PDB file of C-alpha atoms in Angstrom:
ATOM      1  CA  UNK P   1     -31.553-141.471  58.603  1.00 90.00           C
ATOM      2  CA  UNK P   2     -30.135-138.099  57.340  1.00 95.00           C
ATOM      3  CA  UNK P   3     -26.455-137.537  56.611  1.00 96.00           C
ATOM      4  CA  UNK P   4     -25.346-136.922  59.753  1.00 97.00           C
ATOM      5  CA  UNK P   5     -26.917-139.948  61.420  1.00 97.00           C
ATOM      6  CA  UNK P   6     -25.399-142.510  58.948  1.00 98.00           C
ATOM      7  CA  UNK P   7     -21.832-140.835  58.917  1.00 98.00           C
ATOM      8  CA  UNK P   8     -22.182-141.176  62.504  1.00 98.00           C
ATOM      9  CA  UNK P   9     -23.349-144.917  62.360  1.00 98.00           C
ATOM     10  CA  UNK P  10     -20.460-145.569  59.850  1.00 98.00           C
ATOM     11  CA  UNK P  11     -18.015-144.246  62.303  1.00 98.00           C
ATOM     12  CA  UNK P  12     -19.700-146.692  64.261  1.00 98.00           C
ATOM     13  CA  UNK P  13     -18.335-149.690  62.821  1.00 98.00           C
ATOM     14  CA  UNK P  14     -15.257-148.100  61.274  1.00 97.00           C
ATOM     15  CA  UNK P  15     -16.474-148.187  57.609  1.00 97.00           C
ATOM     16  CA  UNK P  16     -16.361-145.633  55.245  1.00 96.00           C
ATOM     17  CA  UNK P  17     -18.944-144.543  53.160  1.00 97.00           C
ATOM     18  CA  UNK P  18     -19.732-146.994  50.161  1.00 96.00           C
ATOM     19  CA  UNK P  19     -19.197-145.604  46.374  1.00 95.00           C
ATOM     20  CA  UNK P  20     -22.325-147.888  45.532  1.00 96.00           C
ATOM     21  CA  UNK P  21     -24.827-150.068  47.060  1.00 97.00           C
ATOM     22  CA  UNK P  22     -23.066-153.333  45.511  1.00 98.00           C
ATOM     23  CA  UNK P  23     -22.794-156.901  46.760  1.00 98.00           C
ATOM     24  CA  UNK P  24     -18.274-155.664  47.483  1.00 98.00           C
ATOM     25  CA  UNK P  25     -19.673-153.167  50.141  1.00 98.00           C
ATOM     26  CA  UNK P  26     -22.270-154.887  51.585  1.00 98.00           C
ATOM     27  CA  UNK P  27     -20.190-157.766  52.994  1.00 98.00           C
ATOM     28  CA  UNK P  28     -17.643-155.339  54.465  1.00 98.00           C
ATOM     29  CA  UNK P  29     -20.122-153.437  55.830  1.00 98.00           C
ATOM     30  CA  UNK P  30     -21.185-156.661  57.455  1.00 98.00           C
ATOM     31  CA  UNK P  31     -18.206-157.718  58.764  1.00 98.00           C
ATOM     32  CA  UNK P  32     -16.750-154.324  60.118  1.00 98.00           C
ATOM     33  CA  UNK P  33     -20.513-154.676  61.802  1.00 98.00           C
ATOM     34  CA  UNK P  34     -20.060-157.865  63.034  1.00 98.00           C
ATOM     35  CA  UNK P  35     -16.562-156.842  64.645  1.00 98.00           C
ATOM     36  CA  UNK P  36     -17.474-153.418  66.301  1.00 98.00           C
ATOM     37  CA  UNK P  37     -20.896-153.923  67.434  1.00 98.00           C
ATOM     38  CA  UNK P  38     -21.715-156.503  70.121  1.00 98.00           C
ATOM     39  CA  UNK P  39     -24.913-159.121  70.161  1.00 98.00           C
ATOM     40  CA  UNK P  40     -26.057-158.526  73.599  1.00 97.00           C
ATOM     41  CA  UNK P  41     -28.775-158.919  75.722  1.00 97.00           C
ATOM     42  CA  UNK P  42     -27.517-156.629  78.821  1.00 97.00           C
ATOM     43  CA  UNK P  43     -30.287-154.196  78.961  1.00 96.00           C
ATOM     44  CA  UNK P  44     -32.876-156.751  79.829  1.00 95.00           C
ATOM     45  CA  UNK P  45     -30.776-157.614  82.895  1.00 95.00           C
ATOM     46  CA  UNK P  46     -30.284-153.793  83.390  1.00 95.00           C
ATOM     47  CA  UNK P  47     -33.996-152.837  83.194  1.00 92.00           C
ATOM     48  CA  UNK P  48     -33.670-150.709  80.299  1.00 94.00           C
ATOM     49  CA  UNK P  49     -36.457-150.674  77.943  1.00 90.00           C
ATOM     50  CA  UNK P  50     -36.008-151.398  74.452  1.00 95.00           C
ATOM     51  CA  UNK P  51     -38.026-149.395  72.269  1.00 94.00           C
ATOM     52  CA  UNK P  52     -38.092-150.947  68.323  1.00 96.00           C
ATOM     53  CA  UNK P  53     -37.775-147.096  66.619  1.00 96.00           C
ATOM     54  CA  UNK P  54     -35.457-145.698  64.746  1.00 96.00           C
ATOM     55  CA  UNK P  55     -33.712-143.172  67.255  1.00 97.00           C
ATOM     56  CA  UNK P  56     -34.110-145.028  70.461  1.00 97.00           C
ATOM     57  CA  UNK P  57     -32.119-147.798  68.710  1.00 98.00           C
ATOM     58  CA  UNK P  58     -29.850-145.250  67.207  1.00 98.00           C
ATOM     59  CA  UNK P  59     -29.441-143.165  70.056  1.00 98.00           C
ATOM     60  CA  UNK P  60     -28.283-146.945  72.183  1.00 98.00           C
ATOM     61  CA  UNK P  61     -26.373-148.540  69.217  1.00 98.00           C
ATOM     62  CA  UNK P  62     -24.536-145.328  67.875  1.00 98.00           C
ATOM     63  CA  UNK P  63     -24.898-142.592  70.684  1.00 97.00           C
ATOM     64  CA  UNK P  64     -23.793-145.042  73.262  1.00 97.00           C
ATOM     65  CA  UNK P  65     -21.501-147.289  71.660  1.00 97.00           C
ATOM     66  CA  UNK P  66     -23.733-149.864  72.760  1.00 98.00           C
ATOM     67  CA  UNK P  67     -24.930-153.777  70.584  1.00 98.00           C
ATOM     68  CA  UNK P  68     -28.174-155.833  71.211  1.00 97.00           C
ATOM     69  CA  UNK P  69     -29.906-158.429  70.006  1.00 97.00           C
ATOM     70  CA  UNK P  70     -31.553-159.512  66.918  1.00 97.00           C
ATOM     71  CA  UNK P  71     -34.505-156.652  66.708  1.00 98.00           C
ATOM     72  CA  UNK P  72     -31.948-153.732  67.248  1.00 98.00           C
ATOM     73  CA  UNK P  73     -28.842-154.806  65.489  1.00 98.00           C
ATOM     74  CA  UNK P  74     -30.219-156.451  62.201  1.00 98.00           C
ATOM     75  CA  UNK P  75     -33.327-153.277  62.943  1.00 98.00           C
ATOM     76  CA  UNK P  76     -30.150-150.680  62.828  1.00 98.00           C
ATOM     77  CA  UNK P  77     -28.446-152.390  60.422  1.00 98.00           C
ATOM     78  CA  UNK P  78     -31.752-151.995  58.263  1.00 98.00           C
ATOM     79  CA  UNK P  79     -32.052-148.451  58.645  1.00 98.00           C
ATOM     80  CA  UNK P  80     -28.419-147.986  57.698  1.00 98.00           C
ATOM     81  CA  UNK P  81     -27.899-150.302  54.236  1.00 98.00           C
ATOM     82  CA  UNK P  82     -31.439-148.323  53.579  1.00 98.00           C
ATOM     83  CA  UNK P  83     -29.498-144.816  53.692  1.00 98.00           C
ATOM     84  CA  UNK P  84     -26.614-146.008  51.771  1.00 98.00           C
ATOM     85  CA  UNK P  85     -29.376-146.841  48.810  1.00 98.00           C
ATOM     86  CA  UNK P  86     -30.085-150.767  49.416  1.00 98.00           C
ATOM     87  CA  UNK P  87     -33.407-152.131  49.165  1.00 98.00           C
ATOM     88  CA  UNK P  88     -34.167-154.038  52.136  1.00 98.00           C
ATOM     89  CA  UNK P  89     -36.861-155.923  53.430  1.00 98.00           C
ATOM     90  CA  UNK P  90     -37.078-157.054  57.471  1.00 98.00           C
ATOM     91  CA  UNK P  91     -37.909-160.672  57.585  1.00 98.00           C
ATOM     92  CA  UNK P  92     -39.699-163.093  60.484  1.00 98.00           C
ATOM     93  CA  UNK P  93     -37.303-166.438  61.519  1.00 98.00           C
ATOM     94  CA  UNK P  94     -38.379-168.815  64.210  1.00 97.00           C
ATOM     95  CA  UNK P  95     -35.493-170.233  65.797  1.00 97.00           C
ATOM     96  CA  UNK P  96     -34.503-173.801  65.804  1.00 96.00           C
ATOM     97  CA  UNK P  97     -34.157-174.955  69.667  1.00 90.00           C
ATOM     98  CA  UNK P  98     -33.992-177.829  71.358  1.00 84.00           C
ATOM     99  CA  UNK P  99     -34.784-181.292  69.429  1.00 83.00           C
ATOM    100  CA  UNK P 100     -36.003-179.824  66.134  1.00 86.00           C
ATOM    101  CA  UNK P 101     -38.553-177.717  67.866  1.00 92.00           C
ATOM    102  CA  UNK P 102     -38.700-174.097  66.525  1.00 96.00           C
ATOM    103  CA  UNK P 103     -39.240-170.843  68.297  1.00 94.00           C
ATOM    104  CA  UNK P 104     -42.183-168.741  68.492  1.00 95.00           C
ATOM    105  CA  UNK P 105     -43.480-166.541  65.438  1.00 96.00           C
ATOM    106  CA  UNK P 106     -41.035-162.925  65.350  1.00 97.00           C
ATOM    107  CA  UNK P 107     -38.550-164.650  66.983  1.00 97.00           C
ATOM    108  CA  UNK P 108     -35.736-163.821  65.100  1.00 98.00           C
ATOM    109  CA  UNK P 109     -35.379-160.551  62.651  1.00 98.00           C
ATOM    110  CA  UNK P 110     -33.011-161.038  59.471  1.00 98.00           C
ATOM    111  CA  UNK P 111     -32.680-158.938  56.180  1.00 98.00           C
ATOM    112  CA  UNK P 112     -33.206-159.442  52.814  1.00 98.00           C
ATOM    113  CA  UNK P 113     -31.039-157.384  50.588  1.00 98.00           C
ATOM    114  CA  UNK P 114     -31.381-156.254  47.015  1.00 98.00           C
ATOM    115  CA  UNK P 115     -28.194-155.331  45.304  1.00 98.00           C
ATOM    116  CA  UNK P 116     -27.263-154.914  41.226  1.00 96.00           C
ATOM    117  CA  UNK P 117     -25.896-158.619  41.351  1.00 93.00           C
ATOM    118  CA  UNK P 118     -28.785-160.052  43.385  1.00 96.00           C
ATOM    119  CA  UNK P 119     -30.434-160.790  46.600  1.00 98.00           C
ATOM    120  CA  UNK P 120     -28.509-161.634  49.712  1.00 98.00           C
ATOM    121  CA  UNK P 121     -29.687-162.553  53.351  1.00 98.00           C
ATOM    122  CA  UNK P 122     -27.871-160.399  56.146  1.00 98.00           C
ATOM    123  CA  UNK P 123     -27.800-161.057  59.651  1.00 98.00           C
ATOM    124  CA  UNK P 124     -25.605-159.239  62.095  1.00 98.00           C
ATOM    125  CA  UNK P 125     -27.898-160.054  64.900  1.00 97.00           C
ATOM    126  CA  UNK P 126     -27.642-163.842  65.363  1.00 96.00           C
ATOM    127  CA  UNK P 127     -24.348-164.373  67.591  1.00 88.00           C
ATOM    128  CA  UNK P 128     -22.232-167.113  66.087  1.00 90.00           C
ATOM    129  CA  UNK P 129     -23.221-166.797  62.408  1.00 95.00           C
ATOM    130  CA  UNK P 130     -22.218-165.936  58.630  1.00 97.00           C
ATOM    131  CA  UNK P 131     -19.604-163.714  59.089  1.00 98.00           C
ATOM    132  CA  UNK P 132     -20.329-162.347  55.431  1.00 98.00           C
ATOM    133  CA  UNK P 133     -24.078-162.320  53.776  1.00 98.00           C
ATOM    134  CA  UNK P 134     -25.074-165.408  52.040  1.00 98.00           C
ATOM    135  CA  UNK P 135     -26.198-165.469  48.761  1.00 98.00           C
ATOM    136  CA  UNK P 136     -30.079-165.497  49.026  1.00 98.00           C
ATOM    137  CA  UNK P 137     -31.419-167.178  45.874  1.00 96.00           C
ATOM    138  CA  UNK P 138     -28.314-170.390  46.133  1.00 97.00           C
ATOM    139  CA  UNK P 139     -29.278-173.607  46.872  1.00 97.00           C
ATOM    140  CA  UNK P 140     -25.664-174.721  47.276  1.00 98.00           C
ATOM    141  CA  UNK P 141     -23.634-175.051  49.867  1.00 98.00           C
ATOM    142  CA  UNK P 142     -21.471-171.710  50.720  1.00 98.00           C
ATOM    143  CA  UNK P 143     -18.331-171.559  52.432  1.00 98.00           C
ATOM    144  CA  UNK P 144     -17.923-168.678  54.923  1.00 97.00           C
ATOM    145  CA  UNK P 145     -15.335-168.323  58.063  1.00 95.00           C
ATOM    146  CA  UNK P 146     -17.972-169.108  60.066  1.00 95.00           C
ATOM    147  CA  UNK P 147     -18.725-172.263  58.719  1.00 95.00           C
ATOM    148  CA  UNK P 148     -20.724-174.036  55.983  1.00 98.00           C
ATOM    149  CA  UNK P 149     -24.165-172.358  55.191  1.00 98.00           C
ATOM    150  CA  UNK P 150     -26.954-173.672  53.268  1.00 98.00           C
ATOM    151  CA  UNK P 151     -30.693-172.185  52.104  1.00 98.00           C
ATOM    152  CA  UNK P 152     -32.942-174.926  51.989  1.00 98.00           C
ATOM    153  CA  UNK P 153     -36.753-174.519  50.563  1.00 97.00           C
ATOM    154  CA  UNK P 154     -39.181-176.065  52.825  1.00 96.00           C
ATOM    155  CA  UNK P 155     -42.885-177.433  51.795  1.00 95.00           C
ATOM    156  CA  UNK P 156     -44.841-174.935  53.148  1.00 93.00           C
ATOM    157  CA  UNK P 157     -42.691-172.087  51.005  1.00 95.00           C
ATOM    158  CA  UNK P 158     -40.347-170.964  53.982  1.00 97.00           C
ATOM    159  CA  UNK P 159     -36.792-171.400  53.790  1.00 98.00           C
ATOM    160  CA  UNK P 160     -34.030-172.688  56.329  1.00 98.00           C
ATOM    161  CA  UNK P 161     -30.872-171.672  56.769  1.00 98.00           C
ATOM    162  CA  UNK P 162     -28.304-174.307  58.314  1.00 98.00           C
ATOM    163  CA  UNK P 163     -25.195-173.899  59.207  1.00 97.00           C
ATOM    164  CA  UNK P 164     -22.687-177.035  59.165  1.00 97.00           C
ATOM    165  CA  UNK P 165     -26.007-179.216  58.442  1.00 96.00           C
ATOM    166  CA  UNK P 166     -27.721-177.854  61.773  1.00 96.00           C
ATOM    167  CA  UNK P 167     -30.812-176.179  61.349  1.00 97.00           C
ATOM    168  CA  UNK P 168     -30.654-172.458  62.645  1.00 97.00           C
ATOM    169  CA  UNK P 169     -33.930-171.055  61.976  1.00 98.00           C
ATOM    170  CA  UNK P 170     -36.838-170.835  59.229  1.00 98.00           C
ATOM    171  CA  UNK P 171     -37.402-167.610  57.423  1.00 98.00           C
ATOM    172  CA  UNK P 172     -40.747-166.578  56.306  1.00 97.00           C
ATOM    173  CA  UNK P 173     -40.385-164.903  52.815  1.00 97.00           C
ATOM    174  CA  UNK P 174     -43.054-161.939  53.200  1.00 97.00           C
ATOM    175  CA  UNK P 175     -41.631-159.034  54.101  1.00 98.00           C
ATOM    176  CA  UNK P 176     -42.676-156.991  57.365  1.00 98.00           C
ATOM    177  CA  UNK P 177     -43.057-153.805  58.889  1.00 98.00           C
ATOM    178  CA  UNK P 178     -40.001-152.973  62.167  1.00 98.00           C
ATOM    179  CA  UNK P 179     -43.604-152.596  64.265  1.00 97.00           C
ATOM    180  CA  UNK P 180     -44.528-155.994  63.667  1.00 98.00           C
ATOM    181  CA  UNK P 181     -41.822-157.177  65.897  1.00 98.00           C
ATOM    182  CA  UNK P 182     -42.685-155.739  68.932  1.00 97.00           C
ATOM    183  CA  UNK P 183     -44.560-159.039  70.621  1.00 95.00           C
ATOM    184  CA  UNK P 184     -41.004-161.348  69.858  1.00 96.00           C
ATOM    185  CA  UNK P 185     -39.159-158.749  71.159  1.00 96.00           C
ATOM    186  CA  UNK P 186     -41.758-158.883  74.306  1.00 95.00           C
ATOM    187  CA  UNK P 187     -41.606-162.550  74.716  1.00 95.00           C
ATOM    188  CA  UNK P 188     -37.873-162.915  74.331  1.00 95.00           C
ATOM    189  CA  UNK P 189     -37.154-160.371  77.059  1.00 93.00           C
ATOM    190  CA  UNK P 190     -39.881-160.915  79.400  1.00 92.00           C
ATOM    191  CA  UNK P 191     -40.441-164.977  78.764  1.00 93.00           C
ATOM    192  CA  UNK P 192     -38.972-166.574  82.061  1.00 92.00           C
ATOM    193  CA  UNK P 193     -38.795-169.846  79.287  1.00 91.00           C
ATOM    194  CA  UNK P 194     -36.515-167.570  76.909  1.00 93.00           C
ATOM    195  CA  UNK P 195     -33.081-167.983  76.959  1.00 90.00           C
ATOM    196  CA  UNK P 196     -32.182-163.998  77.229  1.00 94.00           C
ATOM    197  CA  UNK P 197     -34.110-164.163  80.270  1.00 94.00           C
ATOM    198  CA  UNK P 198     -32.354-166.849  81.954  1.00 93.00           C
ATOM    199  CA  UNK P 199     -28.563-166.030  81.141  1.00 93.00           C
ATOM    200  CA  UNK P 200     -26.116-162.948  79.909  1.00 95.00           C
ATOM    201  CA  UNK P 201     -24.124-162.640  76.532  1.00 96.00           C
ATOM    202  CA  UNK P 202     -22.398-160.044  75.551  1.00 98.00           C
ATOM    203  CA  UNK P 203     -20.678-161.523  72.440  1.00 97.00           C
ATOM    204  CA  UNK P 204     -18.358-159.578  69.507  1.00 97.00           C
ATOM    205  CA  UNK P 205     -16.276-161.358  66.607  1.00 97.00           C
ATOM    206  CA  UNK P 206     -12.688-160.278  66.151  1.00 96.00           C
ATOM    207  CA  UNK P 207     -10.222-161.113  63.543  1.00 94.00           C
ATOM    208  CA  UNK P 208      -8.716-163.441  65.129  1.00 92.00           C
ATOM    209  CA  UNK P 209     -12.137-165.611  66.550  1.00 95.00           C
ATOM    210  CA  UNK P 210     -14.684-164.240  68.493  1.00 97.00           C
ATOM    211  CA  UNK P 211     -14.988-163.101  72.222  1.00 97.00           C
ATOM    212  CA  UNK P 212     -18.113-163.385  74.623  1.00 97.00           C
ATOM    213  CA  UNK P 213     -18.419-162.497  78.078  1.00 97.00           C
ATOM    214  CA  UNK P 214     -21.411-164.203  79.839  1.00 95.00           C
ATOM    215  CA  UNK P 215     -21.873-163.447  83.448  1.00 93.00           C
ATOM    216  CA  UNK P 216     -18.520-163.542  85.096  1.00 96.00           C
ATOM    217  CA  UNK P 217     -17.303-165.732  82.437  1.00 97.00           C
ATOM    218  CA  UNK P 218     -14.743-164.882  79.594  1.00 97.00           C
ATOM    219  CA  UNK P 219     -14.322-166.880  76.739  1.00 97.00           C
ATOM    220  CA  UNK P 220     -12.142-166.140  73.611  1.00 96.00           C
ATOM    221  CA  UNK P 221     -12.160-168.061  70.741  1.00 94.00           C
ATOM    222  CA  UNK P 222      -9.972-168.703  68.186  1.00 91.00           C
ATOM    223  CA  UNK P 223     -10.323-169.345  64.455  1.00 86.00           C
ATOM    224  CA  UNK P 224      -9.333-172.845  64.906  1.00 83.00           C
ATOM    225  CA  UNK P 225     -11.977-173.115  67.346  1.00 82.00           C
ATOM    226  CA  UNK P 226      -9.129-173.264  70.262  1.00 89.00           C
ATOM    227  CA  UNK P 227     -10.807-171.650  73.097  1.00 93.00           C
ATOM    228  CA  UNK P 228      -9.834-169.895  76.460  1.00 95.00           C
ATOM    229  CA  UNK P 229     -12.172-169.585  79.450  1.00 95.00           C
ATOM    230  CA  UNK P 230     -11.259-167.443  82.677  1.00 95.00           C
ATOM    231  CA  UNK P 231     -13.310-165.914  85.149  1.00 96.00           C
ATOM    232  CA  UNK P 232     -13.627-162.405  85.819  1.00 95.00           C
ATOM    233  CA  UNK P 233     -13.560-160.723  89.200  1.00 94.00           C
ATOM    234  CA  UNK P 234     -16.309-158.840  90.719  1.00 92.00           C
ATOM    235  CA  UNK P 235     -13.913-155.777  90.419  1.00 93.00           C
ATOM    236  CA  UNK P 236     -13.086-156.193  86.936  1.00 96.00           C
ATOM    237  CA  UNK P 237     -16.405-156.889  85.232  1.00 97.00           C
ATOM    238  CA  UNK P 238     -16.990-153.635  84.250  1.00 97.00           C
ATOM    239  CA  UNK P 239     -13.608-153.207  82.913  1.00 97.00           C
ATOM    240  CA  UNK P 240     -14.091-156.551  80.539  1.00 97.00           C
ATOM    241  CA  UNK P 241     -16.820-154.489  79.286  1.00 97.00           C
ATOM    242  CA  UNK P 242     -15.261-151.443  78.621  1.00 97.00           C
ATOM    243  CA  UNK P 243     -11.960-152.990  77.339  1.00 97.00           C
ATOM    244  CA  UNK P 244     -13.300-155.749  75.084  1.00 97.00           C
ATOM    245  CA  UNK P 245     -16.728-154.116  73.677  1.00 97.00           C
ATOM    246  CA  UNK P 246     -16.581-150.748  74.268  1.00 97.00           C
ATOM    247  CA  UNK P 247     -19.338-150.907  76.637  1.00 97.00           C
ATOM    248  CA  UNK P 248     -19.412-148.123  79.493  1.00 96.00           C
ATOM    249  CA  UNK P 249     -21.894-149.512  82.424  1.00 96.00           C
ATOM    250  CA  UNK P 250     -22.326-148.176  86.070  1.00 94.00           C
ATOM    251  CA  UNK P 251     -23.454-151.246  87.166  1.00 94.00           C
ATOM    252  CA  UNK P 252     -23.337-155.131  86.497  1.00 95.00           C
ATOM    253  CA  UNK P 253     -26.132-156.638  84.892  1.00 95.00           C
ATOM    254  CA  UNK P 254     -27.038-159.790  87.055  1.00 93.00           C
ATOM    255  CA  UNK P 255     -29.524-162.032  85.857  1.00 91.00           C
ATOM    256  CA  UNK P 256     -33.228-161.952  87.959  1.00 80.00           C
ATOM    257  CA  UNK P 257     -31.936-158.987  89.948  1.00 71.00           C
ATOM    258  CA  UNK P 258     -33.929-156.698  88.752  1.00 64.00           C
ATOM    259  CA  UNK P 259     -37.751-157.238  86.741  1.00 63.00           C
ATOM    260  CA  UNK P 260     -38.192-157.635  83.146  1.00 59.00           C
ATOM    261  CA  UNK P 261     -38.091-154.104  81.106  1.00 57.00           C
ATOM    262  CA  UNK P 262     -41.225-153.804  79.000  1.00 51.00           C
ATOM    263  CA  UNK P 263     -41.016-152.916  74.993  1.00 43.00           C
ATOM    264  CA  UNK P 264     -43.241-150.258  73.255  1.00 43.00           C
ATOM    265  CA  UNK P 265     -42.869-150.350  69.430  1.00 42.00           C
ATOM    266  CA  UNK P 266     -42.751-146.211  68.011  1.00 42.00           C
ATOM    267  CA  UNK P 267     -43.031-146.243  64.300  1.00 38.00           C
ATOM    268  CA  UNK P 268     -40.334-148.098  61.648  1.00 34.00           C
ATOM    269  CA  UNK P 269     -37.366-148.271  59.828  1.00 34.00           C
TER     270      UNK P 269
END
């Protein structure tokens, strides 16, 4: 990313430009992040193709004031802390699902980031999460808004990250290349056993809770976890977009109405 490009992106999220790549900047760059740029899965309900390269996701994330999911937002997010002068490394995560079971290999993209103080995971990509990065080599329990979050080594050298003693996922610890994610971002958009096949999200944190739109559905959320459900109107979908994400459609995405996009993968971070 040149000058231009990351000014751009931190106009983005409302950020200004960091004196130093410290530990202080990297959480608010997470959080203003978190609060500006969706999690998402509209485009595979659109039938846009999602392309895992640095100016297709640019072009979507910053150029159209658009969010995603994991592989674009943490893949952006990436490309960004790397401008600003962090070391960062793109980690694999399988997904803890139903009864224990975890997701397939690449099915989750987080970031491991290097900063004078130490390493810290970040994750703007995983919905309902850390609203600040979590202190990567703590074995403790840490105390965020979003809950209580704990790094746990496993036997076979991965680690776990759990959030209010739930399993979320399991991180491999080798770094890997933006390209190798291409066949999880395949299978979760294309898989008719995925769950971003089989439903909408379009999901942002604010600072007072969080809001999500799914389908027709609106749901706000409070800090105290009070929450509000309504539905939406045929006629005013498109508005909910625009008004509470920032998202300008010309249609609605409606799940199974049109075929699965396919992915290409066009060089890295």
């Amino acid at each position: 990313m040149d000058t231009a490009a990351t000014d751009a992106y931190l106009d983005r999220i409302g950020a200004g430009r960091p004196d130093s790549p410290d530990a202080d900047a990297l959480r608010a760059l997470h959080l203003s992040h978190l609060r500006t740029v969706p999690f998402e899965n509209l485009s595979i309900h659109l039938g846009e193709e999602i392309v895992l390269a640095e100016q297709p996701v640019l072009d979507k994330i910053v150029g159209a004031r658009r969010g995603g999911f994991c592989y674009e937002l943490n893949g952006a997010f990436a490309m960004l802390l790397g401008a600003l002068g962090y070391e960062v490394e793109l980690l694999s995560a399988r997904v803890f699902g139903a009864e224990g079971r975890l997701g397939i290999p690449y099915d989750h993209l987080a970031l491991r980031v290097q900063t004078p103080d130490g390493p810290w995971l970040a994750d703007v990509g995983f919905g309902r999460h850390s609203h600040l990065p979590l202190r990567w080599d703590s074995r403790a329990e840490q105390t965020d808004p979003g809950g209580v979050f704990r790094i746990e080594e496993t036997e076979t050298g991965d680690l776990d990250v759990l959030r209010d003693g739930s399993p979320q996922y399991r991180l491999e610890q080798r770094p890997r290349a933006y390209a190798d994610f291409e066949v999880g971002c395949w299978w979760n958009q294309t898989s008719p056993t995925s769950h971003f096949t089989q439903s909408l999200v379009c999901s942002r944190l604010t600072e007072n809770g969080r809001i999500t739109l799914s389908g027709r559905t609106l749901v706000t959320t409070a800090v105290d976890g009070a929450r509000e459900e309504r539905q939406v109107g045929a006629d005013e979908v498109l508005a909910a977009y625009r008004e509470h994400f920032g998202i300008a459609l010309d249609r609605e995405p409606v799940v199974g109405e049109v075929p699965p996009p396919g992915v290409r993968a066009q060089g890295r971070p």
